[in-house]
Backbone as JSON Lines, residues from 0, in Angstrom:
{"i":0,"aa":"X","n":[4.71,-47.49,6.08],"ca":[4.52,-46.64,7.24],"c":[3.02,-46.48,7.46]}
{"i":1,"aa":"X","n":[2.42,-46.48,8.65],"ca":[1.27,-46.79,8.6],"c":[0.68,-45.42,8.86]}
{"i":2,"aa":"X","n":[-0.42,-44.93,8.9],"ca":[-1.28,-43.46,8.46],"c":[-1.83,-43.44,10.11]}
{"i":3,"aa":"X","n":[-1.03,-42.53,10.46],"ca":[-1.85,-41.84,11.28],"c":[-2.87,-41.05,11.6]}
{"i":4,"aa":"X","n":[-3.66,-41.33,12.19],"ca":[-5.12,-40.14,11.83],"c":[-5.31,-39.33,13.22]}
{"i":5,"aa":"X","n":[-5.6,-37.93,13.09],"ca":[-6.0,-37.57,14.38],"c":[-7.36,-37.67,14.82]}
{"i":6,"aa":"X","n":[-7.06,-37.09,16.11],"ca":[-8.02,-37.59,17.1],"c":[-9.13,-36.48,16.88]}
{"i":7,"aa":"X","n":[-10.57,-36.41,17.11],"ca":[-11.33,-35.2,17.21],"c":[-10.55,-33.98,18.19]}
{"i":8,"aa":"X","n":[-10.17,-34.41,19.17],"ca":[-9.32,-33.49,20.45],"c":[-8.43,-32.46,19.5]}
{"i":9,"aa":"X","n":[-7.36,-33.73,18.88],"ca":[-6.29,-32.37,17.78],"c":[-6.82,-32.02,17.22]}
{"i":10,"aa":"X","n":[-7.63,-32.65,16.38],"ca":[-8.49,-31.59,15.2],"c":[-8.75,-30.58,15.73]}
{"i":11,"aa":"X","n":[-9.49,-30.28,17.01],"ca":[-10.12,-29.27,17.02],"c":[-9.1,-28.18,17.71]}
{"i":12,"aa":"X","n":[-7.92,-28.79,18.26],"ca":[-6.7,-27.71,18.81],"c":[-6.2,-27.45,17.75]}
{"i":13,"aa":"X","n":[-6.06,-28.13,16.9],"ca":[-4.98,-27.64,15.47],"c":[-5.99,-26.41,14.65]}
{"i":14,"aa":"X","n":[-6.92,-26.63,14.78],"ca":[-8.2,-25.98,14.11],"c":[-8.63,-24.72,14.88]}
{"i":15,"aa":"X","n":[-8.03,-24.41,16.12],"ca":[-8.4,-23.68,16.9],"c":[-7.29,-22.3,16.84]}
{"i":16,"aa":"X","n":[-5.83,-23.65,17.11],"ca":[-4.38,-22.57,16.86],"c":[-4.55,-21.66,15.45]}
{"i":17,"aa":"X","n":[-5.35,-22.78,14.42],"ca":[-5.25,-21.65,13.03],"c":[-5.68,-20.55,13.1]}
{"i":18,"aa":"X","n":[-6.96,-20.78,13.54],"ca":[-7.76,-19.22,13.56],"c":[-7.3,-18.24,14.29]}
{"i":19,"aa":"X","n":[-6.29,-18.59,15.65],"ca":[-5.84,-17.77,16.12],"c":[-4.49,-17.17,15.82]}
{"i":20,"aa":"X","n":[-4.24,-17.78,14.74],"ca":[-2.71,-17.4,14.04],"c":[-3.22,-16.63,12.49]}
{"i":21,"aa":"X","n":[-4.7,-17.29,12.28],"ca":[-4.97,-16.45,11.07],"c":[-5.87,-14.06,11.65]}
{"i":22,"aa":"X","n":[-6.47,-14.51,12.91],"ca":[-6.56,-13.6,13.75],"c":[-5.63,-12.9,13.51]}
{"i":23,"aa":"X","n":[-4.75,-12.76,14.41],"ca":[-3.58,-12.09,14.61],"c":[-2.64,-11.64,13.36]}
{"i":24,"aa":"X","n":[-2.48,-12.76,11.92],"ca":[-2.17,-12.3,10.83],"c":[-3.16,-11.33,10.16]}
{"i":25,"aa":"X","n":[-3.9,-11.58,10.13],"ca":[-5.27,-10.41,9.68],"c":[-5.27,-8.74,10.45]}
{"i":26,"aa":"X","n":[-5.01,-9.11,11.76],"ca":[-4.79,-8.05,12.66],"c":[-3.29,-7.02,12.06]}
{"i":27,"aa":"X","n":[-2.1,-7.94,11.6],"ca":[-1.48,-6.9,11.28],"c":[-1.09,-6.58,10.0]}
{"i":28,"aa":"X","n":[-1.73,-7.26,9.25],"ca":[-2.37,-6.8,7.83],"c":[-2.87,-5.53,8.04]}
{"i":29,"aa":"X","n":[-3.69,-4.93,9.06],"ca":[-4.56,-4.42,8.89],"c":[-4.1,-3.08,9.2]}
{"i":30,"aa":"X","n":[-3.15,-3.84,10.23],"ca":[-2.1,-1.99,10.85],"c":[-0.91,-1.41,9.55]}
{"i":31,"aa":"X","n":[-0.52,-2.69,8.89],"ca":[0.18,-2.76,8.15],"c":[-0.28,-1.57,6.75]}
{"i":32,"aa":"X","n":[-1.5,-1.86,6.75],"ca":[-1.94,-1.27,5.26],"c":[-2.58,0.15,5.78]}
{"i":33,"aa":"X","n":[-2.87,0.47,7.45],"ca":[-2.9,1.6,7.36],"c":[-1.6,2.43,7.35]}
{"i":34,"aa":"X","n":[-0.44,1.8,8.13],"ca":[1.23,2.21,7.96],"c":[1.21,2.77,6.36]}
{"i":35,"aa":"X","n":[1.11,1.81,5.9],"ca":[1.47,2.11,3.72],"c":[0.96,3.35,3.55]}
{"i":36,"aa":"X","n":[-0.45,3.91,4.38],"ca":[-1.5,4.76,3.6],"c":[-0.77,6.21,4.39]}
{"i":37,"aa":"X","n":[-0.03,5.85,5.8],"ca":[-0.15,6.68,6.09],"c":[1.59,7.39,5.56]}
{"i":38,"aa":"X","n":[2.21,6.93,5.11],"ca":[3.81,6.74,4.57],"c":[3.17,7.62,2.57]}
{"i":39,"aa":"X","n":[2.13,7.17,1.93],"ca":[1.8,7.76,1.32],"c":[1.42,9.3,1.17]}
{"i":40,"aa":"X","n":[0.78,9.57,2.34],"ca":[-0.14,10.59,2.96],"c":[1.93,11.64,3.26]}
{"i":41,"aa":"X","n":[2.59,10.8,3.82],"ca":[4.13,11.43,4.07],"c":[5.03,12.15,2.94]}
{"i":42,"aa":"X","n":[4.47,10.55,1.5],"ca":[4.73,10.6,0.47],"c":[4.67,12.38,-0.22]}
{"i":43,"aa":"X","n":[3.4,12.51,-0.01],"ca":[2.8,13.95,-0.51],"c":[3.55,15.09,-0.1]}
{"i":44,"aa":"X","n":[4.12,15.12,1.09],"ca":[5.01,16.5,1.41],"c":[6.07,16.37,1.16]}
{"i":45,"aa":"X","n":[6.56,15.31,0.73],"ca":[7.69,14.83,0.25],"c":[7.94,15.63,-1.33]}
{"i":46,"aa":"X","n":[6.87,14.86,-1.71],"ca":[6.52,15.43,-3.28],"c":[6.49,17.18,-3.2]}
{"i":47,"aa":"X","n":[5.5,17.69,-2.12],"ca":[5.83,19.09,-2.27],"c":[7.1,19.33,-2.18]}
{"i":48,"aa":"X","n":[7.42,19.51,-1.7],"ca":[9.26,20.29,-0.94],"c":[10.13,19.73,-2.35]}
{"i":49,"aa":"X","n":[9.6,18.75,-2.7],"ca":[10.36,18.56,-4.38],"c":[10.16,19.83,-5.06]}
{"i":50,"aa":"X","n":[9.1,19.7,-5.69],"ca":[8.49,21.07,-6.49],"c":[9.36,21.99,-5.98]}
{"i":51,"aa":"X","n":[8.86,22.69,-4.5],"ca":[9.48,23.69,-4.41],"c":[10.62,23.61,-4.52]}
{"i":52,"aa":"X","n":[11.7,22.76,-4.04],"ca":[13.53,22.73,-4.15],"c":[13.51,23.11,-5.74]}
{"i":53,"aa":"X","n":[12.7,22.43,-7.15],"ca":[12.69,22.63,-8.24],"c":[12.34,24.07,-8.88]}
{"i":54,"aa":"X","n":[11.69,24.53,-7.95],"ca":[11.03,25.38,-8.43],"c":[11.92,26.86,-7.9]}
{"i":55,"aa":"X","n":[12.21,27.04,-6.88],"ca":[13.47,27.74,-6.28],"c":[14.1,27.97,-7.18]}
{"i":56,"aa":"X","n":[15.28,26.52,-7.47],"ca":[16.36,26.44,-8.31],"c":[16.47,26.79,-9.89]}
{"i":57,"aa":"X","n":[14.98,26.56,-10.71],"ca":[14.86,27.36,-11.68],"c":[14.82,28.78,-11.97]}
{"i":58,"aa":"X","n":[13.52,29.45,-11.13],"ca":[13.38,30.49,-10.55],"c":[14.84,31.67,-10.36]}
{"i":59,"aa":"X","n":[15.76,30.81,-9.63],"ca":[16.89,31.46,-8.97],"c":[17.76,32.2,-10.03]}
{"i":60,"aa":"X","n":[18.01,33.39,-10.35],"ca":[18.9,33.75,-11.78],"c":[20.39,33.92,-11.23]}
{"i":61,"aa":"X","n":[20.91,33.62,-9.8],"ca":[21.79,33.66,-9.41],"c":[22.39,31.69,-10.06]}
{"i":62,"aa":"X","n":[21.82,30.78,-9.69],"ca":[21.98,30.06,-10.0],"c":[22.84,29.78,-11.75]}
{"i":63,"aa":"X","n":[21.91,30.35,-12.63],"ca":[22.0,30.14,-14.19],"c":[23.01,31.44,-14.34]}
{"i":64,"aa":"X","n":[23.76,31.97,-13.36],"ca":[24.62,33.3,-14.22],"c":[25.89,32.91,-15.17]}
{"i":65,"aa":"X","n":[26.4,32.32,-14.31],"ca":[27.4,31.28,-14.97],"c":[27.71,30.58,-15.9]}
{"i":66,"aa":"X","n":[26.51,30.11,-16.53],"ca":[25.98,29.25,-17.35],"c":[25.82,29.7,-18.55]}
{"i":67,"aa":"X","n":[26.44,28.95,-19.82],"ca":[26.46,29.75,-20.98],"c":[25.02,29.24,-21.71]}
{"i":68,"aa":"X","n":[23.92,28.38,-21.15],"ca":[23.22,28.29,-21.71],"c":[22.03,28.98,-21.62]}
{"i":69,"aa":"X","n":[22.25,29.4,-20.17],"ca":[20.96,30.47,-19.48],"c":[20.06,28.97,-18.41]}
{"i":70,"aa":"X","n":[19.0,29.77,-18.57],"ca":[17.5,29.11,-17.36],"c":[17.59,28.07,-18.21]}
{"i":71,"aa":"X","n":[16.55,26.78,-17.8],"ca":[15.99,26.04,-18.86],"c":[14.68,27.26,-19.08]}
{"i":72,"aa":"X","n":[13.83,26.25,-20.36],"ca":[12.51,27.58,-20.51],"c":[11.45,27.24,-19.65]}
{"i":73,"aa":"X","n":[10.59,28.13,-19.53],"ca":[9.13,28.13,-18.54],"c":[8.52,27.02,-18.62]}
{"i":74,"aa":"X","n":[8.71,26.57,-19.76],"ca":[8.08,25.04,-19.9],"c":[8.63,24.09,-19.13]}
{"i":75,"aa":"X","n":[9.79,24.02,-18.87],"ca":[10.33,23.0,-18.71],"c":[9.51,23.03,-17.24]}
{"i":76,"aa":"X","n":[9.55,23.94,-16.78],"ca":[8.56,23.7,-15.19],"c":[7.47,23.38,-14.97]}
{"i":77,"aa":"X","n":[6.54,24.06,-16.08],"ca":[5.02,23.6,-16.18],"c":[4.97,22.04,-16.52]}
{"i":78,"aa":"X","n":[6.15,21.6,-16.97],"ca":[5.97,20.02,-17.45],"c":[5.75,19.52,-16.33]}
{"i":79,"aa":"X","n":[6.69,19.39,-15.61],"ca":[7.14,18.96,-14.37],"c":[5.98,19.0,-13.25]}
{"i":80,"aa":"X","n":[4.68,20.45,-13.41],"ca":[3.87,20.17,-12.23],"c":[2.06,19.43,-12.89]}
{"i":81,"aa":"X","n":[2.78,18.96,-14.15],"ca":[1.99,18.11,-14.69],"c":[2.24,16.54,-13.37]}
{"i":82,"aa":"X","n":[3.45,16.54,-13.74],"ca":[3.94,15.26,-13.35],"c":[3.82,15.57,-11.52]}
{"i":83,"aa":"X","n":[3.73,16.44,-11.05],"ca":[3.23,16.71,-9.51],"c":[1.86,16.72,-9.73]}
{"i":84,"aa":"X","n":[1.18,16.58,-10.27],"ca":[-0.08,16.79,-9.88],"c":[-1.16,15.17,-10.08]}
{"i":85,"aa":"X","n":[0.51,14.49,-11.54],"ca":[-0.56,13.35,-11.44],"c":[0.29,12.0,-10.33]}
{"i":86,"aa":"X","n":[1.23,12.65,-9.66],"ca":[1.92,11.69,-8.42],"c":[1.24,11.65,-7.14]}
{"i":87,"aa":"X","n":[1.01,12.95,-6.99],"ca":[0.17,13.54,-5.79],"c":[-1.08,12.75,-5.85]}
{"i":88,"aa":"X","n":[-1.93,12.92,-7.03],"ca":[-3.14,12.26,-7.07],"c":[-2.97,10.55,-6.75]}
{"i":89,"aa":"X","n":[-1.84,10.53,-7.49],"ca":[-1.68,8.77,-7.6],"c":[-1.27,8.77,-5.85]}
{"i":90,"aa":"X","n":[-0.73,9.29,-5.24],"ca":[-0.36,8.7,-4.09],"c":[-1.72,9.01,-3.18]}
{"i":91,"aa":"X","n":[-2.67,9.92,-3.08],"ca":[-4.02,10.2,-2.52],"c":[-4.94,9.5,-2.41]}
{"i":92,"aa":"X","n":[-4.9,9.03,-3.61],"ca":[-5.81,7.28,-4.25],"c":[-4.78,6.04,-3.72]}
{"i":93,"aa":"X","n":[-3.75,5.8,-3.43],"ca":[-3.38,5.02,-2.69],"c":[-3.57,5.27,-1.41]}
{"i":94,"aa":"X","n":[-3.32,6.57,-1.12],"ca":[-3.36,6.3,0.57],"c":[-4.99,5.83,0.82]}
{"i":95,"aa":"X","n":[-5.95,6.58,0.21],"ca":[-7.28,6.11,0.2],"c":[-7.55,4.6,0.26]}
{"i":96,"aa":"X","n":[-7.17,4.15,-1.03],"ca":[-7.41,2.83,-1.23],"c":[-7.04,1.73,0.05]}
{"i":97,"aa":"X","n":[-5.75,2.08,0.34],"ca":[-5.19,0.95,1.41],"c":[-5.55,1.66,2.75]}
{"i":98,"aa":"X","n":[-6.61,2.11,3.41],"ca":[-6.84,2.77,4.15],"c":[-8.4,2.24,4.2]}
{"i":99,"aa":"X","n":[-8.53,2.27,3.02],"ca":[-10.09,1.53,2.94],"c":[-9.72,-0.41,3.55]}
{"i":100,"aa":"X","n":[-8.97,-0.94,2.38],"ca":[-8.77,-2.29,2.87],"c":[-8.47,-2.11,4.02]}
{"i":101,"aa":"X","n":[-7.43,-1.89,4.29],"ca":[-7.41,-2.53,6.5],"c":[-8.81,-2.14,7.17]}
{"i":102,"aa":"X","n":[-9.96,-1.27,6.61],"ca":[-10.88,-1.49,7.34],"c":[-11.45,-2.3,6.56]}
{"i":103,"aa":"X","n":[-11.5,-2.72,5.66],"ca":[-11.86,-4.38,5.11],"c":[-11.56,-5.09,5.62]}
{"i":104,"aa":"X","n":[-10.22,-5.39,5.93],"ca":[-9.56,-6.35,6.71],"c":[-9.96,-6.28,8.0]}
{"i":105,"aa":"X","n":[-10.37,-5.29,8.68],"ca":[-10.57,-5.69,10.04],"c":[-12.07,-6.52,10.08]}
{"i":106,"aa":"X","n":[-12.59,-5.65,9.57],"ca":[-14.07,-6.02,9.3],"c":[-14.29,-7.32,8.75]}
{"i":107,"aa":"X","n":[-13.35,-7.66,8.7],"ca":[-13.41,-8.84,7.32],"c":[-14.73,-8.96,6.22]}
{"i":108,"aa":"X","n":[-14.77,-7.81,5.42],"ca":[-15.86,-7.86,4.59],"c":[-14.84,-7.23,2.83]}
{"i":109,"aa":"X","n":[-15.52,-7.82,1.73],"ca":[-14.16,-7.48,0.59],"c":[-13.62,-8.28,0.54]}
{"i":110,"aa":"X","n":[-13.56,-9.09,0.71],"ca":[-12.12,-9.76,0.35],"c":[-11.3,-9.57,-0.73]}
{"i":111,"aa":"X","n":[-11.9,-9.64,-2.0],"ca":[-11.68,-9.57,-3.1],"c":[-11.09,-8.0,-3.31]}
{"i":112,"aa":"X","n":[-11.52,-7.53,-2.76],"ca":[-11.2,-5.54,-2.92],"c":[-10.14,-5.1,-2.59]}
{"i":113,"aa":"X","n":[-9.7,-6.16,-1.12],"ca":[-8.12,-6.31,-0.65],"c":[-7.03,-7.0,-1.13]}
{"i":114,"aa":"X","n":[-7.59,-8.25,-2.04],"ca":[-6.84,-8.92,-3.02],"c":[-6.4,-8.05,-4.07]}
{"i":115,"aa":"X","n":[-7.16,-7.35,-4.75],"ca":[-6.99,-6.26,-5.53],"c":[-5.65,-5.28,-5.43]}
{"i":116,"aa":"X","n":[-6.07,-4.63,-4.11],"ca":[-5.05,-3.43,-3.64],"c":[-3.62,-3.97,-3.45]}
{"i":117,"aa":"X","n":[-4.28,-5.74,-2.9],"ca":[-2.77,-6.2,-2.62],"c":[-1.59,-6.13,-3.7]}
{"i":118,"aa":"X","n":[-2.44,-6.58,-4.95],"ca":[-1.91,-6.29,-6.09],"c":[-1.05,-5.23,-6.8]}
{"i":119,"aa":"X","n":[-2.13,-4.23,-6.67],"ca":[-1.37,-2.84,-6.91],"c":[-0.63,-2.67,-5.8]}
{"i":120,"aa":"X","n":[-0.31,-3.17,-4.54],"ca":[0.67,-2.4,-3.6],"c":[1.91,-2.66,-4.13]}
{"i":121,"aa":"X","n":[2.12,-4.41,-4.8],"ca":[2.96,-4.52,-5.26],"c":[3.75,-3.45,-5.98]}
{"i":122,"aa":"X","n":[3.05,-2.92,-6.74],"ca":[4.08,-2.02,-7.5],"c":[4.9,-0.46,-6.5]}
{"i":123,"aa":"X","n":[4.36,-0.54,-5.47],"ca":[4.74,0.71,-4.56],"c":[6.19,0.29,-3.79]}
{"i":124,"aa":"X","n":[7.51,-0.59,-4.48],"ca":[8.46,-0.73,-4.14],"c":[9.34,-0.18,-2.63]}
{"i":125,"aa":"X","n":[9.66,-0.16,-1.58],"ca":[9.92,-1.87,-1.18],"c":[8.31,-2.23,-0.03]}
{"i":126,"aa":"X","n":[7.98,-0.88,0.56],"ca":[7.26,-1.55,1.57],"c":[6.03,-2.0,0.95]}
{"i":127,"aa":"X","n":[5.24,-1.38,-0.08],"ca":[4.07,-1.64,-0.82],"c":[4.44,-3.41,-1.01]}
{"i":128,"aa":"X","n":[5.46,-3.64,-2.24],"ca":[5.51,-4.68,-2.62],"c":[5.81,-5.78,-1.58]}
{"i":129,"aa":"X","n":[6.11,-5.48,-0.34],"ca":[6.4,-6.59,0.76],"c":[4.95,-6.76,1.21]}
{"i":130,"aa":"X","n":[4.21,-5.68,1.65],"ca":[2.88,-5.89,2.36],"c":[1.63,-6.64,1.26]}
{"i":131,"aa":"X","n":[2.2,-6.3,-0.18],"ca":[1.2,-6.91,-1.18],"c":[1.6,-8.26,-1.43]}
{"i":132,"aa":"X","n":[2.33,-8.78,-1.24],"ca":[3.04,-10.18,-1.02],"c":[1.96,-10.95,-0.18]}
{"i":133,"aa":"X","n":[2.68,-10.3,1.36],"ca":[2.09,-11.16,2.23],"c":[0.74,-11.2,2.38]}
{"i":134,"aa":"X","n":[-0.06,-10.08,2.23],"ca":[-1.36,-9.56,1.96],"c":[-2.24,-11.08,1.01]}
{"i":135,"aa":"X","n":[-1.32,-11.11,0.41],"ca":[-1.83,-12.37,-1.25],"c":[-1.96,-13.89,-0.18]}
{"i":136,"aa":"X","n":[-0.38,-13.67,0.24],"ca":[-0.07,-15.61,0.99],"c":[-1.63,-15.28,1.76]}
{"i":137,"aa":"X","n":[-1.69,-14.4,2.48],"ca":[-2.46,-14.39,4.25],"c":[-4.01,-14.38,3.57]}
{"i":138,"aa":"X","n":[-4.54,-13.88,2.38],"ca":[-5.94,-13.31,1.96],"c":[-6.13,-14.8,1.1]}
{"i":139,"aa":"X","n":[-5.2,-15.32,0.49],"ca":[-5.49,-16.74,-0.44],"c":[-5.32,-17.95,-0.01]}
{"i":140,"aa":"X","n":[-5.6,-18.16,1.69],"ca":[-5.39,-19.26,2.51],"c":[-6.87,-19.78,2.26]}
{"i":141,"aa":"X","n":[-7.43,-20.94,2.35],"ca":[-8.41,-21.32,2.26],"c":[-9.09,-20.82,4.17]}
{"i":142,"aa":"X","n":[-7.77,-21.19,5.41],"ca":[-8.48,-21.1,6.35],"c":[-8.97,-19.33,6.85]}
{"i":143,"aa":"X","n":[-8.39,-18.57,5.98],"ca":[-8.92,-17.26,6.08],"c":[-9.89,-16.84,5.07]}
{"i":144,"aa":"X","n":[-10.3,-17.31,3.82],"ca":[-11.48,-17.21,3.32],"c":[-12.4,-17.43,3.81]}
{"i":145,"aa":"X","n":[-12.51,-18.7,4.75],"ca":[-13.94,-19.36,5.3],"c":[-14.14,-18.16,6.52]}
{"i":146,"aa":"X","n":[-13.25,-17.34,7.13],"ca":[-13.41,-16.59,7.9],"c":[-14.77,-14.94,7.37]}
{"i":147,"aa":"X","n":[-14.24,-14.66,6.02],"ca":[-15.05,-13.77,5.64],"c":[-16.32,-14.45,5.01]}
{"i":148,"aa":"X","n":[-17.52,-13.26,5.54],"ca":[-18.65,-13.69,5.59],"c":[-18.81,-14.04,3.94]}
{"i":149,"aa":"X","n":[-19.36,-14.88,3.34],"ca":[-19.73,-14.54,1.58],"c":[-20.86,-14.09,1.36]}
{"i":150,"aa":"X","n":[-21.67,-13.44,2.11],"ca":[-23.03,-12.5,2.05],"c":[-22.56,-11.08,1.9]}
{"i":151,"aa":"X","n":[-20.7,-10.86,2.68],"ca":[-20.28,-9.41,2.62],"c":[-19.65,-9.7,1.35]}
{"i":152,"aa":"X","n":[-18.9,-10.71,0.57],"ca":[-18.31,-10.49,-0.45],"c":[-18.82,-9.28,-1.35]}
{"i":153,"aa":"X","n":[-17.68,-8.98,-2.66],"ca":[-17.97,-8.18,-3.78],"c":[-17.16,-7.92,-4.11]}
């Protein structure tokens, strides 16, 4: 079969469609990772109204009358706003973080900083880990590297 070669003309349409398909993927990367930050930022009142439903329901002595064991003890609550205080934080530093990249991403400066986050989004099950996916395919293309400056890298 004999090797076809293109013409300068396609090269430069095929070369042209990329950037404008890598554009537009970059573009909603970018809405994408402020969506995550701002679903985090949602995350947080979420987390409150936990506490409190928890905190009510311990609290409540109507609740435990019944109960031949009684309340749980005071501790058992203070544990618990251990664990609110280090979710809250963890989700604050995410919303931060991926809030920072999409203005990396728009900017296209970082690359590496958004590779990063992409990483950890993964673990933020289902939408984190879908956007840190594609985040990886779309940021580890060779034709979207050449796009960010390497004077902004770091």
């Amino acid at each position: 079969m004999p090797v076809v070669s293109e013409s300068p003309e396609d090269r430069q349409a095929r070369e042209d469609r990329d950037k404008k398909n890598d554009a537009s993927q970059l573009k909603l990367l970018m809405v994408f990772h402020y969506v995550l930050s701002g679903l985090s930022v949602v995350g947080l009142g979420f987390l409150f109204l936990h506490y409190k439903f928890l905190d009510m329901m311990m609290s409540n002595p109507e609740m435990w009358a019944e109960s031949n064991q009684g309340p749980p003890p005071d501790t058992f609550l203070e544990m618990f706003i251990y664990f609110y205080i280090v979710m809250g934080f963890m989700m604050i530093v995410f919303a931060a973080a991926n809030a920072l990249s999409a203005r990396f991403i728009q900017t296209r400066r970082h690359r590496m900083y958004s590779l990063i986050i992409a990483g950890l989004d993964c673990l933020m099950f289902p939408f984190g880990t879908a956007l840190g996916v594609f985040t990886l395919i779309v940021l580890l293309r060779d034709s979207v590297e050449s796009i960010y400056s390497p004077s902004a890298e770091s």
